[in-house]
Amino acid sequence: MTRSAILDRAAQVLDARAETYGPAAASFTAVAARWSLTLGRTITPAEVVLCMIDLKMVRLAHDPHHRDSLVDVIGYAALLPEVQS
């Protein structure tokens, strides 16, 4: 898969998720609130995104050829600026 194909796929996934679940910033804010309760400290939406990237990186370390995990890393990285503002 070429770099543009991977980037195009990541954009398609982001669009599909936004259509299904709504704005990414709202979802990550909701996850951050839940994780804050679970962990007993304030978690930011940006920390959620970074942790999700870490999860996908662990999966890629297990199987570096798993395209969905690679696309997910790219997608999460693209969303990081949205939750930092």
CSV table of C-alpha atoms in Angstrom, one decimal:
chain,number,residue,atom,x,y,z
A,1,MET,CA,0.0,0.0,0.0
A,2,THR,CA,1.4,3.4,-0.9
A,3,ARG,CA,1.7,6.3,1.5
A,4,SER,CA,-1.1,8.2,-0.2
A,5,ALA,CA,-3.3,5.1,-0.1
A,6,ILE,CA,-2.7,4.7,3.6
A,7,LEU,CA,-3.4,8.4,4.2
A,8,ASP,CA,-6.6,8.2,2.1
A,9,ARG,CA,-7.7,5.1,4.1
A,10,ALA,CA,-7.1,6.9,7.4
A,11,ALA,CA,-9.2,9.9,6.2
A,12,GLN,CA,-12.0,7.5,5.2
A,13,VAL,CA,-11.9,5.9,8.6
A,14,LEU,CA,-12.0,9.2,10.4
A,15,ASP,CA,-14.9,10.4,8.3
A,16,ALA,CA,-16.8,7.1,8.9
A,17,ARG,CA,-16.2,7.3,12.7
A,18,ALA,CA,-17.3,10.9,12.8
A,19,GLU,CA,-20.5,10.0,11.0
A,20,THR,CA,-21.2,7.1,13.4
A,21,TYR,CA,-20.0,8.5,16.7
A,22,GLY,CA,-19.9,12.3,16.2
A,23,PRO,CA,-17.1,14.7,16.7
A,24,ALA,CA,-13.8,13.1,17.9
A,25,ALA,CA,-13.2,15.8,20.5
A,26,ALA,CA,-16.5,15.0,22.2
A,27,SER,CA,-15.7,11.3,22.2
A,28,PHE,CA,-12.2,11.8,23.6
A,29,THR,CA,-13.6,14.1,26.2
A,30,ALA,CA,-16.1,11.5,27.3
A,31,VAL,CA,-13.4,8.8,27.5
A,32,ALA,CA,-11.2,11.1,29.5
A,33,ALA,CA,-13.9,11.7,32.0
A,34,ARG,CA,-14.5,7.9,32.4
A,35,TRP,CA,-10.7,7.2,32.7
A,36,SER,CA,-10.4,10.0,35.2
A,37,LEU,CA,-12.9,8.2,37.4
A,38,THR,CA,-11.2,4.9,37.0
A,39,LEU,CA,-7.7,6.1,37.6
A,40,GLY,CA,-8.5,8.7,40.3
A,41,ARG,CA,-6.8,11.6,38.5
A,42,THR,CA,-7.7,14.0,35.7
A,43,ILE,CA,-7.1,12.6,32.3
A,44,THR,CA,-7.1,14.9,29.3
A,45,PRO,CA,-8.5,14.1,25.9
A,46,ALA,CA,-5.0,14.5,24.5
A,47,GLU,CA,-3.8,11.8,26.9
A,48,VAL,CA,-6.5,9.5,25.7
A,49,VAL,CA,-5.4,10.0,22.1
A,50,LEU,CA,-1.7,9.3,23.1
A,51,CYS,CA,-2.7,6.2,25.0
A,52,MET,CA,-4.7,4.9,22.0
A,53,ILE,CA,-1.7,5.5,19.8
A,54,ASP,CA,0.4,3.5,22.3
A,55,LEU,CA,-2.1,0.6,22.2
A,56,LYS,CA,-1.9,0.5,18.4
A,57,MET,CA,1.9,0.7,18.5
A,58,VAL,CA,2.0,-2.4,20.8
A,59,ARG,CA,-0.2,-4.2,18.3
A,60,LEU,CA,2.1,-3.1,15.5
A,61,ALA,CA,5.1,-4.4,17.4
A,62,HIS,CA,3.3,-7.8,17.6
A,63,ASP,CA,2.4,-7.7,13.9
A,64,PRO,CA,4.1,-4.9,11.9
A,65,HIS,CA,2.1,-5.8,8.8
A,66,HIS,CA,-1.3,-5.2,10.3
A,67,ARG,CA,-2.6,-2.4,8.1
A,68,ASP,CA,-5.6,-1.5,10.3
A,69,SER,CA,-3.4,-0.7,13.3
A,70,LEU,CA,-1.1,1.5,11.1
A,71,VAL,CA,-4.1,3.3,9.7
A,72,ASP,CA,-5.4,3.8,13.3
A,73,VAL,CA,-2.1,5.3,14.5
A,74,ILE,CA,-2.2,7.8,11.6
A,75,GLY,CA,-5.8,8.6,12.4
A,76,TYR,CA,-5.3,9.1,16.1
A,77,ALA,CA,-2.2,11.3,15.3
A,78,ALA,CA,-4.3,13.4,13.0
A,79,LEU,CA,-6.9,13.9,15.7
A,80,LEU,CA,-4.4,15.0,18.4
A,81,PRO,CA,-4.5,18.7,17.4
A,82,GLU,CA,-8.3,18.7,17.6
A,83,VAL,CA,-8.2,17.8,21.3
A,84,GLN,CA,-5.3,20.0,22.2
A,85,SER,CA,-7.1,23.2,21.4
